[in-house]
XYZ file of C-alpha atoms in Angstrom:
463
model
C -20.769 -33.987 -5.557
C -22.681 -31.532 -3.791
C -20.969 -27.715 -3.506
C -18.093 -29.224 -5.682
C -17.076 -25.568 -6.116
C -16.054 -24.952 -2.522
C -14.461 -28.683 -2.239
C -11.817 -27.317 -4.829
C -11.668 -23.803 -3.447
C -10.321 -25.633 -0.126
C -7.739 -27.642 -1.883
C -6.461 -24.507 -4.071
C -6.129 -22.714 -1.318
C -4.468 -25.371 1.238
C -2.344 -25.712 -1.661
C -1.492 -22.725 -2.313
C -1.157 -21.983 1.817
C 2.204 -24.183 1.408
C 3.397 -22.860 -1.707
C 3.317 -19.050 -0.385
C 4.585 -20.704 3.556
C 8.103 -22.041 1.110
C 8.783 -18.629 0.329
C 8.342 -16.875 3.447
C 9.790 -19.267 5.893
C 13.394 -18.677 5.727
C 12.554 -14.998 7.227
C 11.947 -16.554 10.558
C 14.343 -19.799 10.461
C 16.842 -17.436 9.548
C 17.014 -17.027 13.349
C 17.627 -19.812 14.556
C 20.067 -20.741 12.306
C 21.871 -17.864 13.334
C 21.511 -18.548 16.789
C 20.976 -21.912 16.913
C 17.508 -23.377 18.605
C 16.512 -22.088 21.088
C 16.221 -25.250 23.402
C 17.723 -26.886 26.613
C 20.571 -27.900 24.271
C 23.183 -25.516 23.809
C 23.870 -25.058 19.770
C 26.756 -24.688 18.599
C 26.788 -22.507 15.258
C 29.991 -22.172 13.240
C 31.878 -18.426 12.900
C 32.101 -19.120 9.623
C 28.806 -19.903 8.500
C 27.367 -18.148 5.405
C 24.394 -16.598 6.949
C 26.547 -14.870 9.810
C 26.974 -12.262 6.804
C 24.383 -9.917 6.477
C 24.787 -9.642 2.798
C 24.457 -13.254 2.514
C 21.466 -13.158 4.151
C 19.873 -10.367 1.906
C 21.148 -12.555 -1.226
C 18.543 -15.079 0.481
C 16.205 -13.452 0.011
C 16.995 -11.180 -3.064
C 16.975 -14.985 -5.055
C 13.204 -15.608 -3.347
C 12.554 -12.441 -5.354
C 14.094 -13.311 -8.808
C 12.154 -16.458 -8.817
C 8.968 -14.510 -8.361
C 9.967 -12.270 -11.178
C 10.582 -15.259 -13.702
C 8.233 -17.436 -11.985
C 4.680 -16.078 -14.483
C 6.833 -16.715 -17.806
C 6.084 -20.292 -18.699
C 2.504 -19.544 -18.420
C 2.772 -17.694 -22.032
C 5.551 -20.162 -24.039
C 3.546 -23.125 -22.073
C 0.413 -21.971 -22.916
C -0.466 -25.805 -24.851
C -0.121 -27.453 -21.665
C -3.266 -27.614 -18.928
C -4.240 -26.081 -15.541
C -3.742 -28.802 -13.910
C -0.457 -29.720 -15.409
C 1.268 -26.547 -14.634
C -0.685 -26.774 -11.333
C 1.240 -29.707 -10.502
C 4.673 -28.585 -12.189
C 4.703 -25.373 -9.804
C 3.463 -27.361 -6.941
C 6.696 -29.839 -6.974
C 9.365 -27.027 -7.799
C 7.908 -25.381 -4.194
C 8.024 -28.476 -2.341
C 11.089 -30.358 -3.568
C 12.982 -26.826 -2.755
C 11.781 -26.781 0.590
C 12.699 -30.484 1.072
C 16.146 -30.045 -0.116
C 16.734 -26.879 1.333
C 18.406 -28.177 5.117
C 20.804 -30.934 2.866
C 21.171 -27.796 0.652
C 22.311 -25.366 3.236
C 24.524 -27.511 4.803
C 26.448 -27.911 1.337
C 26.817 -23.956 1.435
C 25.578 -20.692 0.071
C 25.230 -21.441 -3.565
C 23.330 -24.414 -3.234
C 20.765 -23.224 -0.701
C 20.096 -19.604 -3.025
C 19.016 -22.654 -5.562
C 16.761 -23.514 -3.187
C 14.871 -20.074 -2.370
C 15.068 -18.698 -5.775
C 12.501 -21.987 -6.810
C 10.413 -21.193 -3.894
C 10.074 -17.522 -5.455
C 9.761 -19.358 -8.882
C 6.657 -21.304 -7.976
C 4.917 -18.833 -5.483
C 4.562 -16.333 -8.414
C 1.804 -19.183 -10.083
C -0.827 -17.785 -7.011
C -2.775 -15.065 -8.777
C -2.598 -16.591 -11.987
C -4.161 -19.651 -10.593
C -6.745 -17.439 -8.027
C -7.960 -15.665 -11.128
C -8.259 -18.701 -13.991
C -10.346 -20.452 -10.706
C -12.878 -17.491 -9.844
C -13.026 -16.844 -13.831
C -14.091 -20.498 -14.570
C -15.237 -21.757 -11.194
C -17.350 -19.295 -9.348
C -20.643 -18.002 -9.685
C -20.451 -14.358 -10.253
C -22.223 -13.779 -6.993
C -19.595 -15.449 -4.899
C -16.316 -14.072 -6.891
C -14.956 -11.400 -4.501
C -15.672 -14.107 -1.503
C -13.850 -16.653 -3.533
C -10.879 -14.311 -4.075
C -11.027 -12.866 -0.955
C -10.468 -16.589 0.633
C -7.756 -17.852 -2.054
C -5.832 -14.342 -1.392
C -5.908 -15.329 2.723
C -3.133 -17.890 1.792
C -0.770 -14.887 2.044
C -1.971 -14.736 5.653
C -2.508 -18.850 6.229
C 1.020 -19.407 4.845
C 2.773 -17.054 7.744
C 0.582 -18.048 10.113
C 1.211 -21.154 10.105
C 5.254 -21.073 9.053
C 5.618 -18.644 11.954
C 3.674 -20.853 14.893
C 5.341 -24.043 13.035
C 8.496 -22.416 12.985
C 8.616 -21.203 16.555
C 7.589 -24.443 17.707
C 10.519 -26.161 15.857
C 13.008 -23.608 16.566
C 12.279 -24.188 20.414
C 12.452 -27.997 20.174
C 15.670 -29.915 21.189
C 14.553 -32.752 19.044
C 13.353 -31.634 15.604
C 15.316 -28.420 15.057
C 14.361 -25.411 12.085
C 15.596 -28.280 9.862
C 11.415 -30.382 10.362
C 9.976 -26.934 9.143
C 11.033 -27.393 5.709
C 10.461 -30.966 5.370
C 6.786 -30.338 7.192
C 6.145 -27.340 4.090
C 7.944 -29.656 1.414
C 5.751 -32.935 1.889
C 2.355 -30.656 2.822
C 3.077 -28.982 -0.759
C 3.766 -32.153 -2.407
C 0.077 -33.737 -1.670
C -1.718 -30.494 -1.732
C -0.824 -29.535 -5.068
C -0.671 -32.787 -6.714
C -4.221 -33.075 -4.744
C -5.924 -29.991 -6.462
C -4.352 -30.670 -9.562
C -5.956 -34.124 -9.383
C -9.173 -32.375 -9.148
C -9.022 -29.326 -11.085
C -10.432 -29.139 -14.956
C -10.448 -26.099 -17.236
C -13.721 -26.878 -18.647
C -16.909 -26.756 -16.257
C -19.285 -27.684 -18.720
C -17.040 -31.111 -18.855
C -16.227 -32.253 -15.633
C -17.956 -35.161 -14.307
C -17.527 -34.355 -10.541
C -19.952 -31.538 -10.355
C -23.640 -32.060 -9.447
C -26.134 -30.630 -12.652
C -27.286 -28.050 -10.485
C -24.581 -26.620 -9.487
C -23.071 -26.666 -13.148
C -26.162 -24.364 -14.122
C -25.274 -22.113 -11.346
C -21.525 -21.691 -11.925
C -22.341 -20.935 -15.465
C -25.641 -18.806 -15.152
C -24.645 -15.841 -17.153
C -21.416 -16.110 -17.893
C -19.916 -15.240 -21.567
C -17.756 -17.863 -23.111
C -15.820 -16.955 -26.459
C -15.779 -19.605 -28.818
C -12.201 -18.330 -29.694
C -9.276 -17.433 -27.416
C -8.748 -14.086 -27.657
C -5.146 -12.387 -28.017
C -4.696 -10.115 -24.609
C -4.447 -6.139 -26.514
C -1.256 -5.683 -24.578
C -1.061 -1.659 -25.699
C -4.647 -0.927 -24.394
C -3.928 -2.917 -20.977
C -1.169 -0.959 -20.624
C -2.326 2.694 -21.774
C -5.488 2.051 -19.051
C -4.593 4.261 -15.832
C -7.245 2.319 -13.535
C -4.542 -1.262 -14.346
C -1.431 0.888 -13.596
C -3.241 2.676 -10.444
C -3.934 -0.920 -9.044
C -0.190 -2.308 -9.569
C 0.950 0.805 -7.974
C -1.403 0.081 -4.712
C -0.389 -3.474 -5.083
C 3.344 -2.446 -5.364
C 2.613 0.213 -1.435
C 1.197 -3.024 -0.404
C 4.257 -5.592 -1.151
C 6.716 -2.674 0.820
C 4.780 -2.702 3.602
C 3.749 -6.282 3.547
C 7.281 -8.091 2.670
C 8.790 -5.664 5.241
C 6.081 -7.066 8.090
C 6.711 -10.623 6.662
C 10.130 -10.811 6.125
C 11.084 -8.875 8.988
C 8.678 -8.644 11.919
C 10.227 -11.492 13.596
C 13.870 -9.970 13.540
C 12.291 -6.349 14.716
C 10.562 -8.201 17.674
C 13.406 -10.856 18.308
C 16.149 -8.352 18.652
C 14.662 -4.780 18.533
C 12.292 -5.543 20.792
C 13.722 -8.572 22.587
C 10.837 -11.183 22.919
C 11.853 -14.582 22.801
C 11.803 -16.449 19.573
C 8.670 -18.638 20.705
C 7.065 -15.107 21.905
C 8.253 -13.895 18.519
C 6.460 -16.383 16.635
C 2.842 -15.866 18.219
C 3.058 -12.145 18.003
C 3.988 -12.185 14.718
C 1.137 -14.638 13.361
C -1.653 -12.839 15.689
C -2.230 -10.249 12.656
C -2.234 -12.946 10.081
C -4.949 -14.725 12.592
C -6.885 -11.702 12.230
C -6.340 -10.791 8.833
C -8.190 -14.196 7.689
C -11.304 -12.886 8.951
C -11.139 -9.283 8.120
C -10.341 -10.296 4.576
C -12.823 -13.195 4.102
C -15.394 -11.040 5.953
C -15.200 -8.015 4.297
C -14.429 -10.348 1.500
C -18.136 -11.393 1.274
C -19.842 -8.050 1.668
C -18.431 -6.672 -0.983
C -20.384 -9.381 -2.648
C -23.552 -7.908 -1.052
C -22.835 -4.013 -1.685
C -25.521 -3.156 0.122
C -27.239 -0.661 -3.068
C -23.369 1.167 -3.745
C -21.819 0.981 -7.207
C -18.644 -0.967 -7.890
C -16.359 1.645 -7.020
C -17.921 2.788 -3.725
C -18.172 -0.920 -2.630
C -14.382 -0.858 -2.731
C -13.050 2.668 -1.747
C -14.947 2.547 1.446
C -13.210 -0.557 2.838
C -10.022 0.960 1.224
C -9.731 3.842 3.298
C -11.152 2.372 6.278
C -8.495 -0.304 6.468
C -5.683 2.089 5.260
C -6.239 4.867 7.287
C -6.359 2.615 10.358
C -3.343 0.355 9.249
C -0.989 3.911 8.132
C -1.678 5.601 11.724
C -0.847 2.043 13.700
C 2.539 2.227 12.089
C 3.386 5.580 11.996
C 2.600 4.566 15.941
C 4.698 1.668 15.595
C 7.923 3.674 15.142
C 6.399 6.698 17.017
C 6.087 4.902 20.283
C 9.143 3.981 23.024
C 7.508 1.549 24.910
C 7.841 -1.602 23.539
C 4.334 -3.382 23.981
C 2.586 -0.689 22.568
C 4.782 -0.561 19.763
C 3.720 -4.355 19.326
C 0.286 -3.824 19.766
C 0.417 -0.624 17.037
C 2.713 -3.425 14.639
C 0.203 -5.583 14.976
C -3.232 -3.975 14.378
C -1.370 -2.394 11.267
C -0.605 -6.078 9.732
C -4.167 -7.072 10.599
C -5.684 -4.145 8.456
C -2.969 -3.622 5.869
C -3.520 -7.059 4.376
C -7.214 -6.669 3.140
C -5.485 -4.395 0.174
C -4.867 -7.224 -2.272
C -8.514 -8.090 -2.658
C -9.238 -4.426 -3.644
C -6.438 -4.628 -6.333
C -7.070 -7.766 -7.882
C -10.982 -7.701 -8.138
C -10.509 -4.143 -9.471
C -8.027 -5.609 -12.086
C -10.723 -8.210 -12.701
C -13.218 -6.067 -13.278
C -11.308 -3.963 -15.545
C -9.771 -6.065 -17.839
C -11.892 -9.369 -17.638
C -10.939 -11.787 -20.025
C -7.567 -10.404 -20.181
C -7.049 -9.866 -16.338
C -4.563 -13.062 -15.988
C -1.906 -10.892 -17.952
C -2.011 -7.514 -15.354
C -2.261 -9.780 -12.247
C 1.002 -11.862 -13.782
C 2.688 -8.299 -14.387
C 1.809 -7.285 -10.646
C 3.974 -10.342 -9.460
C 6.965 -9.649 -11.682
C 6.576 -6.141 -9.843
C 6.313 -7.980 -6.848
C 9.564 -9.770 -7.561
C 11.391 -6.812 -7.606
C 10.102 -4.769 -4.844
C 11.089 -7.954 -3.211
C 14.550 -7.373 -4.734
C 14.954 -3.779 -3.448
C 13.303 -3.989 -0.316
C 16.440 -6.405 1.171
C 18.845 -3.701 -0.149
C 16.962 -0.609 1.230
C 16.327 -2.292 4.638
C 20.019 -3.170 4.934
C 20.952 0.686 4.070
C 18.307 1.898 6.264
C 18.660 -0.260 9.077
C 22.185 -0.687 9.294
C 22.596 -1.174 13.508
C 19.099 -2.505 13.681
C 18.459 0.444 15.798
C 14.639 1.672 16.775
C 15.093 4.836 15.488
C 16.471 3.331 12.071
C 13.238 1.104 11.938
C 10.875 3.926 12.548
C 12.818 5.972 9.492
C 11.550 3.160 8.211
C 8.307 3.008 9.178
C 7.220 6.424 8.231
C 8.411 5.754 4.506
C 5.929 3.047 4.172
C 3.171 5.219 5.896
C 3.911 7.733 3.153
C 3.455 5.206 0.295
C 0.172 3.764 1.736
C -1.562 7.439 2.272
C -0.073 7.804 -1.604
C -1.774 4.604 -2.851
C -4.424 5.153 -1.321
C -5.395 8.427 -3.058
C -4.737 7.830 -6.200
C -6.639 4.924 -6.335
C -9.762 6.813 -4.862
C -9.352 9.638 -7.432
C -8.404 8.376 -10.652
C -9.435 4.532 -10.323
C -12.453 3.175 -12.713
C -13.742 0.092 -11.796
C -16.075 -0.902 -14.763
C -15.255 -3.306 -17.940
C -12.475 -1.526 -19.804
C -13.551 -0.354 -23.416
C -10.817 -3.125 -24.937
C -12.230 -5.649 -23.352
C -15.172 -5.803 -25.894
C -15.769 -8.557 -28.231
C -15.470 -6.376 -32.092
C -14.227 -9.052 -33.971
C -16.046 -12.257 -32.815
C -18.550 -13.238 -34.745
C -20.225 -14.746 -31.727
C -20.287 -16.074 -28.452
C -21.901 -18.313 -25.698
C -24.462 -17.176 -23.050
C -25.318 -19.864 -20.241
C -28.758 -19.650 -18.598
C -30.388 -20.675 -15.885
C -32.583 -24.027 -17.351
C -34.519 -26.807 -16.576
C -32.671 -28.657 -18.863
C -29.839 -30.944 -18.260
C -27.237 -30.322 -18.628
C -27.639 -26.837 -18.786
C -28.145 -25.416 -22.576
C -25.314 -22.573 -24.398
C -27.268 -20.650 -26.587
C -25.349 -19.431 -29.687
C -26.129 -15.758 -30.420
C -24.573 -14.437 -33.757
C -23.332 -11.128 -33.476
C -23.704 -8.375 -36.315
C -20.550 -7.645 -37.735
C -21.925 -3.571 -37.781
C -22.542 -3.276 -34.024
C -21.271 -0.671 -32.446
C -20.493 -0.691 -28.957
């Protein structure tokens, strides 16, 4: 087949659309189940239900967040067992919880925090996966494109939960209830789909066209030994730490958009809930293409170095999205407020593709292990963000929300900085091959398939 590489990259990332739309959907449903639907149909909603409480509701999502934290460890006591295997493992735990997750929350709060805590659980696989496909699957001229499109699912996910959502919410015949069973089955054949496709060896699978096997591979390294990850080096390098600290400004600002946009502009800025779910998934709309764009330039880099090519976008798109907000809670009148919310969503979200391919870069081989550390950090920003929010914003009041606000426009102009001043982004020193006695160089050939030649490396050479 033809482009084989960007046949998979659409089924990783469809897939992986559905897994991240399981976590993030019970931020809007949480609404209407509340409320009730907002239909023709009057709802009636029980006094006594569970998610009346406020601190139930923060447990909700507090689980979501344990999950992510515990969600990378079987990668490292399951390392025996394939890509595609755990591909498919993760893929079921997210759609069998959203699937079970209406019969679950009728049975009560215990078994529906089951539910979201395996929704966290599986969405923490998505950088491990984006970064084992762009390491094995993508021609090193494409990588920050690829990652820049797999990374979009944390834009396709809401997008699509929050228009799906809306629309089900406002129905008198399907009800919040079809959203999770819609996510559950989509997740289901997605996953099981990729998986199906998916190998860990390029060289070996039988789908891809000669051609485009020589290009993947054109001068890439390939150790002919797994190396161990040097855990103290990764974690004594300032430019890894720098990057999980910008990642960890971006999950504030972008769990507090996802998780709690629609409530802002539902009952802070009373919009309807159908209203609520457009305006909220107009910045994810534009995010794809901001991200993907810029996504593919950085590909280009027009003559800059590495670092240039990704501190100019950075400050571009932070300085933009860190004024919007501080708008955001600045501003009385409600549609401008809107309008500032949502142009700060739109350019806050490019972030992550500065982070990761900066992690990349730094620690190559070994990258998998920071970018599974930034999600366990992403787990628990997730864990304190609920608890702040509900001590912040205790009446739900706008000038509790802009307090708010102005926090996160602190840690972004923080992030920011640091990451311009201190960052490297260049191959880390410990990411060197000194004890391999050698190691595989593919080429460009005329030969098929295309031909690894074996160079033996002197045991004396210094790097």
């Amino acid at each position: 087949m033809n482009n084989f590489r960007f046949f998979l990259l659409f089924l990783a990332t469809v897939s992986m659309t559905f897994v991240y739309s399981n976590r993030v959907v019970f931020g809007f449903t949480v609404i209407c189940q509340q409320n009730g639907n907002e239909s023709e149909q009057v709802t009636y909603v029980d006094p006594d239900y569970y998610l009346l409480d406020s601190l139930n509701v923060a447990w909700m999502f507090t689980a979501t967040a344990i999950g992510m934290c515990l969600g990378p460890a079987p990668f490292y006591f399951a390392h025996f067992l394939s890509t595609r295997v755990l591909i498919s493992s993760y893929g079921f735990i997210s759609g069998i919880s959203s699937i079970l997750y209406p019969f679950a929350d009728s049975l009560g709060f215990w078994p529906a925090l089951v539910c979201r805590f395996l929704a966290g659980f599986a969405q923490a696989s998505q950088l491990h996966f984006t970064n084992d496909l762009v390491l094995r699957w993508t021609p090193q001229s494409e990588a920050s494109f690829f990652f820049s499109i797999m990374l979009a699912t944390s834009q396709f996910g809401p997008l699509f939960t929050m228009i799906l959502g809306g629309e089900m919410c406002s129905s008198s015949f399907f009800g919040w209830e079809a959203t999770y069973y819609i996510l559950g089955v989509g997740t289901l054949i997605a996953s099981f789909a990729f998986a199906y496709y998916y190998s860990d060896s390029v060289e070996e699978n039988c789908t891809l066209e000669e051609s485009e096997k020589k290009y993947i591979l054109a001068g890439k390294h390939a150790s002919n030994k797994k190396e161990t990850v040097p855990y103290k080096a990764l974690l004594s390098d300032w430019t890894i730490w720098i990057s999980l600290l910008m990642f960890t400004g971006y999950y504030l600002a972008m769990i507090v958009y996802q998780q709690y946009s629609p409530i802002f502009i539902k009952q802070v800025l009373h919009f309807t809930i159908r209203e609520t779910g457009y305006f909220s998934a107009i910045p994810q709309f534009i995010a794809i293409f901001i991200k993907i764009g810029c996504g593919r330039l950085l590909d280009v880099k027009f003559g800059c170095g590495p670092k240039l090519t990704l501190v100019i976008p950075l400050l571009v798109m932070e300085a933009g999205s860190a004024f919007s907000l501080f708008l955001t809670g600045f501003l009385d009148d409600r549609v401008w407020a809107l309008i500032c919310m949502m142009i700060f969503a739109s350019l806050h979200f490019f972030v992550p593709v500065i982070c990761s391919r900066t992690i990349q870069i730094r620690a190559a081989q070994h990258s998998h292990f920071a970018l599974n550390l930034n999600m366990v950090i992403a787990g628990i920003a997730q864990i304190l963000i609920p608890l702040g929010v509900q001590a912040a914003v205790p009446d739900n009041s706008r000038g509790q929300w802009a307090f708010v606000f102005y926090f996160l426009v602190i840690t972004i102009v923080i992030t920011s900085v640091l990451y311009t001043v201190f960052s490297k982004v260049s191959a880390a020193e410990w990411t060197i091959q000194k004890t391999a006695s050698e190691y595989t160089i593919y080429r460009l050939s005329d030969i098929s398939p295309p031909e690894p030649i074996t160079i033996p490396m002197p045991r004396e050479c210094k790097y």
